[in-house]
Amino acid sequence: MIKGKQSIAFKASPYIEESASVVGKKEGEGPLGSRFDMVGLDDMFGEDTWEKAESSMQKEACQLALGKAHLTAGAIRYLFGGDLLRQGVATSLGVEQLQIPMFGLYGACSTSGEALALASMCVAAGYGERMLVVTSSHFGSAEKEFRFPLSYANQRPLSAQWTVTGSGAFIVGKNRSHVRITGVTVGKIVDYGLKDSQNMGACMAPAACDTIIQNLEDFERKEEDYDRIITGDLGYVGQSILFDLMREKEYDIKERHMDCGMTIFDQSRQDTHAGGSGCGCAAATLSAYILPAIASGEWKRVLFVPTGALMSTVSYNEGASVPGIAHGIVLEHC
Amino acid sequence: MIKGKQSIAFKASPYIEESASVVGKKEGEGPLGSRFDMVGLDDMFGEDTWEKAESSMQKEACQLALGKAHLTAGAIRYLFGGDLLRQGVATSLGVEQLQIPMFGLYGACSTSGEALALASMCVAAGYGERMLVVTSSHFGSAEKEFRFPLSYANQRPLSAQWTVTGSGAFIVGKNRSHVRITGVTVGKIVDYGLKDSQNMGACMAPAACDTIIQNLEDFERKEEDYDRIITGDLGYVGQSILFDLMREKEYDIKERHMDCGMTIFDQSRQDTHAGGSGCGCAAATLSAYILPAIASGEWKRVLFVPTGALMSTVSYNEGASVPGIAHGIVLEHC
């Protein structure tokens, strides 16, 4: 069960039984646009504030996933959810109506990995037939939370990332599907002392490197044992740093690396600078693009590594550094 | 293993092997003052901001618990931690140096219950020998986060609670001690539509009622099967609402109820209005007061129910209600 220093290998691996993705207008116009389950016509989802819109996306994603699995909320034992907003209110107010006993999580943009890890650990341990995982982010609410309200029309440096307006929901359970979670690697906080909240990719790359190498060591695997190693939202800047850091440790993942933040937007025509980011970026991409490729057998084994930058406006203004964290989820075709 | 609708009963119950508490000056002057492991001379703990002071408390609490157990951080498999600040930075920056793989949590003041639940679930499932749980709150950082910076000298209504400056850390593992976690009841979000962030007790009481009754139903127990039913921080206002709500459902817990927020301060001489609150309130009281009473056999079985109010300044300002959540932890003498 326990594997190496930080990992767990499941004896009876849980399945991702079903999933759903909900995204905003810009994400719908991106390369993955036609693959999402729901694309908003605007980014308000029928609400009057960005925060409520984000909650609405979470609720929709959960209900879509439940609907696709022909289940009601009562069939779910526990919910694991989180978002980027202070005190995780997008989740609290988003999942409230479902009335599922819940664990609120915070791992910045790594939250989808944290939630999938805990949900699969709970199913494998026999703590319930099925768990629900949901995470989200919203460009409007995140810019207001971390940088400047959109109406200030603030300029963004090229190293900045574009927070994805989106949510992904996943039903993790014992019922056979074509994707299993066979193992997890829980991440440590990694701090290289960087302080630039407009360059999150650089802040998160060391954590991604740490978790990927730990996963390979714990499971005694090589890079080529994975068809893809997929980070959450390092973006273009973070990816090149990740490659450099991995090379220093004599690992090379260039050929098999994919980053959700680089996949969800088209940098050349969408003005998204260093790429997409946010709790919703990795989650929506996993549901819409990665899981179908694993389910079809195109990819047999994938290491999914959502990455998070741990900071708040208060810690940033007080001069604290921005450490990163990343959790690894091993997904296999079956 | 699964018990009723929301609970888990452990076959091999994990132990709380060791714990530690660190509190501020005011808490040290309260009724439990002499019982805490460490009392700060001021509330800054050697740091220059309230946020860093809170991180410092968390680090001290973890290191004290490890020291009392004669363990190094390397002996801990996973850490479960959280606090009240936006994006949980007190925890991220507090536990960073320990370099333990971690799960960041957010359940407002219920976080100590959420963390103890997940840690005991992981130990019972065989995911590691030992887990570390830590939560904190700080009066200065919390007032700034949720209400007004202290230097505004804002007046507080009598229904307001006083956020405890404190942290509690717990080592949950397989090694025998005199306190076991024999079961958990994971809470749902309960929303009575209240919107007053200066009356958290009223916002949280319905959730406490829901979780306590669910625990009694799931485990097929009566009130008298517990020597104490201990809520986190309902305070004086919340307690009387809890009693009323329980009575409506034909339960009476008056004789055996204790609230950490009413125990940690002396209302008559400490000007703390409706009582203490915060992630650190229930955690520090558990470590300093509740666990010793269970370990000594004075109390054989206790239901520990930390309670949280789910809100942020943004959700509050946008007119959202303040729902509550509460998690139940069954602690038994052995």
XYZ file of C-alpha atoms in Angstrom, chain B residues 88-304:
217
model
C -4.442 29.263 4.273
C -1.081 31.029 4.269
C -0.546 30.697 8.018
C -0.330 26.938 7.475
C 1.632 26.984 4.199
C 4.291 29.252 5.648
C 4.092 27.659 9.121
C 4.674 24.010 8.241
C 6.942 24.616 5.260
C 10.166 23.933 7.184
C 8.931 20.550 8.417
C 8.979 19.237 4.831
C 6.192 16.721 5.454
C 3.953 15.857 2.465
C 0.791 17.808 3.191
C -2.907 18.252 2.599
C -4.105 21.847 3.063
C -7.639 22.058 4.444
C -10.301 24.707 4.884
C -13.296 24.185 7.115
C -13.272 27.524 8.985
C -13.233 26.836 12.751
C -14.210 23.196 12.090
C -10.826 22.531 10.488
C -9.377 20.703 13.508
C -12.252 18.219 13.242
C -11.804 17.868 9.491
C -8.052 17.293 9.905
C -8.449 14.766 12.748
C -11.038 12.895 10.679
C -8.805 12.620 7.605
C -5.678 11.813 9.639
C -7.401 9.020 11.578
C -8.992 7.700 8.358
C -5.520 7.537 6.765
C -3.912 5.776 9.747
C -6.777 3.266 10.001
C -6.487 2.573 6.255
C -2.791 1.789 6.567
C -1.586 4.829 4.604
C 1.126 5.495 7.179
C 2.220 4.901 10.763
C 1.662 8.457 11.869
C -0.017 11.655 10.680
C 0.357 15.193 12.017
C -2.630 17.495 12.465
C -2.260 21.230 13.075
C -4.612 24.206 13.039
C -4.334 27.778 14.270
C -5.972 31.145 14.567
C -4.764 34.562 15.705
C -6.893 37.427 17.020
C -4.935 40.074 15.119
C -4.795 38.300 11.767
C -8.433 37.146 11.994
C -9.885 40.568 12.865
C -7.939 42.034 9.946
C -9.093 39.195 7.664
C -12.775 39.170 8.571
C -13.686 42.430 10.244
C -11.458 45.454 10.884
C -7.721 45.863 11.570
C -7.224 46.221 15.345
C -5.813 49.745 15.000
C -9.239 50.987 13.867
C -10.390 50.321 17.460
C -13.732 49.183 16.137
C -16.478 48.382 18.648
C -17.762 44.843 18.777
C -21.370 43.798 19.464
C -22.028 41.472 22.407
C -22.830 38.602 20.044
C -19.321 38.790 18.557
C -16.744 36.231 19.553
C -13.075 36.711 20.345
C -10.777 34.796 17.984
C -8.374 32.710 20.025
C -4.672 33.287 19.437
C -3.538 29.708 19.558
C -2.547 26.533 17.808
C -2.910 22.839 18.563
C -0.937 19.987 16.996
C -1.744 16.269 17.238
C 0.128 13.132 16.283
C -2.371 10.475 15.180
C -0.895 7.006 14.847
C -0.806 3.332 15.629
C 1.184 3.522 18.855
C -0.792 2.974 22.000
C -1.778 5.953 24.132
C -4.757 6.476 26.421
C -6.973 8.201 23.836
C -8.333 6.584 20.685
C -10.315 8.026 17.801
C -12.966 5.338 17.416
C -15.149 7.041 14.831
C -15.887 10.154 12.823
C -19.009 11.857 11.482
C -18.337 14.056 8.442
C -20.518 17.153 8.412
C -22.763 18.680 5.745
C -23.153 22.386 5.040
C -26.167 23.693 6.954
C -27.592 27.079 6.023
C -30.327 28.824 8.018
C -29.889 31.989 5.946
C -28.226 34.068 8.676
C -25.992 36.852 7.404
C -24.399 38.377 10.487
C -20.657 37.811 10.641
C -20.691 39.303 14.152
C -22.909 36.474 15.360
C -21.061 33.359 14.283
C -22.491 31.251 17.098
C -25.974 31.528 15.616
C -24.623 30.676 12.146
C -22.857 27.533 13.377
C -25.392 26.149 15.877
C -27.625 24.489 13.214
C -24.611 22.645 11.768
C -23.548 21.486 15.236
C -27.088 20.232 15.888
C -27.154 18.397 12.551
C -23.807 16.651 13.101
C -24.497 15.698 16.731
C -27.871 14.144 15.886
C -26.389 12.400 12.817
C -23.628 10.983 15.007
C -26.136 9.670 17.561
C -28.243 8.112 14.779
C -25.314 6.658 12.823
C -23.774 5.036 15.925
C -27.179 4.199 17.444
C -26.283 6.011 20.640
C -28.115 8.205 23.092
C -26.913 11.473 24.588
C -25.915 9.672 27.788
C -23.551 7.371 25.892
C -21.172 10.327 25.840
C -19.657 11.764 29.022
C -19.280 15.052 27.199
C -20.497 16.467 23.892
C -18.053 19.274 23.166
C -18.608 21.882 20.462
C -15.801 24.008 19.073
C -16.793 27.619 19.423
C -20.519 28.240 19.516
C -20.101 30.573 22.472
C -22.937 31.680 24.761
C -25.307 32.728 21.966
C -24.706 29.619 19.878
C -25.022 27.278 22.845
C -28.509 28.449 23.741
C -29.577 28.120 20.088
C -28.070 24.622 19.952
C -30.056 23.604 23.056
C -33.282 24.935 21.509
C -32.661 23.186 18.172
C -31.825 19.898 19.907
C -34.915 20.129 22.080
C -37.095 20.582 18.976
C -35.762 17.215 17.789
C -36.334 15.708 21.244
C -32.718 15.542 22.273
C -31.348 17.076 25.450
C -27.592 17.533 25.802
C -27.633 20.317 28.416
C -26.071 18.265 31.190
C -23.184 16.964 29.158
C -22.473 19.872 26.833
C -19.257 21.867 26.902
C -18.126 24.525 24.421
C -14.432 25.277 23.936
C -15.216 28.933 23.212
C -16.922 29.247 26.620
C -14.157 27.316 28.419
C -11.013 29.025 27.166
C -11.924 32.548 28.368
C -13.559 33.877 31.527
C -16.389 35.988 30.119
C -16.848 37.890 33.382
C -13.360 39.361 33.543
C -11.822 38.989 30.049
C -14.263 41.092 27.974
C -14.577 38.362 25.362
C -18.311 38.887 24.769
C -19.952 35.706 23.396
C -16.827 33.561 23.892
C -13.732 32.397 22.056
C -13.608 31.186 18.450
C -11.167 30.295 15.684
C -9.383 27.190 14.377
C -7.039 27.451 17.356
C -9.804 27.543 19.983
C -11.008 23.951 19.741
C -7.532 22.642 18.895
C -5.725 24.235 21.856
C -8.559 23.304 24.244
C -8.534 19.713 22.972
C -4.818 19.393 23.570
C -4.613 21.196 26.917
C -7.882 20.260 28.607
C -9.970 17.575 26.853
C -7.323 14.974 26.005
C -5.862 14.903 29.558
C -9.364 14.343 30.977
C -9.937 11.421 28.595
C -6.431 10.011 29.121
C -6.939 10.016 32.902
C -10.227 8.145 32.529
C -12.292 11.002 33.999
C -14.244 10.978 30.731
C -14.613 7.591 28.993
C -16.193 8.717 25.757
C -16.421 12.204 24.284
C -17.962 13.565 21.086
C -15.749 16.430 19.911
